[in-house]
Amino acid sequence: MPLDAIIFDVDGTLAETEETHRIAFNQAFAE
């Protein structure tokens, strides 16, 4: 199936993911 469109999300435009990224980075680098 060919792609009709590609959506680029600048953080906060479609989803607010900064908090999730911060938690994931903190967990990954805590080890």
Tab-separated table of C-alpha atoms in Angstrom:
chain	number	residue	atom	x	y	z
A	1	MET	CA	0.000	0.000	0.000
A	2	PRO	CA	1.609	3.303	-1.045
A	3	LEU	CA	1.845	6.201	1.389
A	4	ASP	CA	-0.440	9.128	0.645
A	5	ALA	CA	1.014	11.424	3.302
A	6	ILE	CA	3.614	11.680	6.021
A	7	ILE	CA	2.852	13.626	9.182
A	8	PHE	CA	5.724	15.186	11.126
A	9	ASP	CA	4.813	16.048	14.701
A	10	VAL	CA	6.707	18.863	16.345
A	11	ASP	CA	6.332	18.093	20.048
A	12	GLY	CA	3.113	19.593	21.328
A	13	THR	CA	1.412	19.925	17.949
A	14	LEU	CA	-0.404	16.584	17.821
A	15	ALA	CA	0.778	14.982	21.048
A	16	GLU	CA	2.472	16.299	24.162
A	17	THR	CA	5.302	13.802	24.615
A	18	GLU	CA	7.997	15.806	26.428
A	19	GLU	CA	7.117	14.364	29.840
A	20	THR	CA	7.121	10.795	28.485
A	21	HIS	CA	10.491	11.322	26.798
A	22	ARG	CA	11.985	12.775	29.980
A	23	ILE	CA	10.845	9.800	32.065
A	24	ALA	CA	12.164	7.311	29.496
A	25	PHE	CA	15.547	9.065	29.233
A	26	ASN	CA	15.888	9.234	33.030
A	27	GLN	CA	15.141	5.507	33.340
A	28	ALA	CA	17.521	4.583	30.519
A	29	PHE	CA	20.441	6.621	31.859
A	30	ALA	CA	19.885	5.734	35.529
A	31	GLU	CA	21.428	2.319	34.927
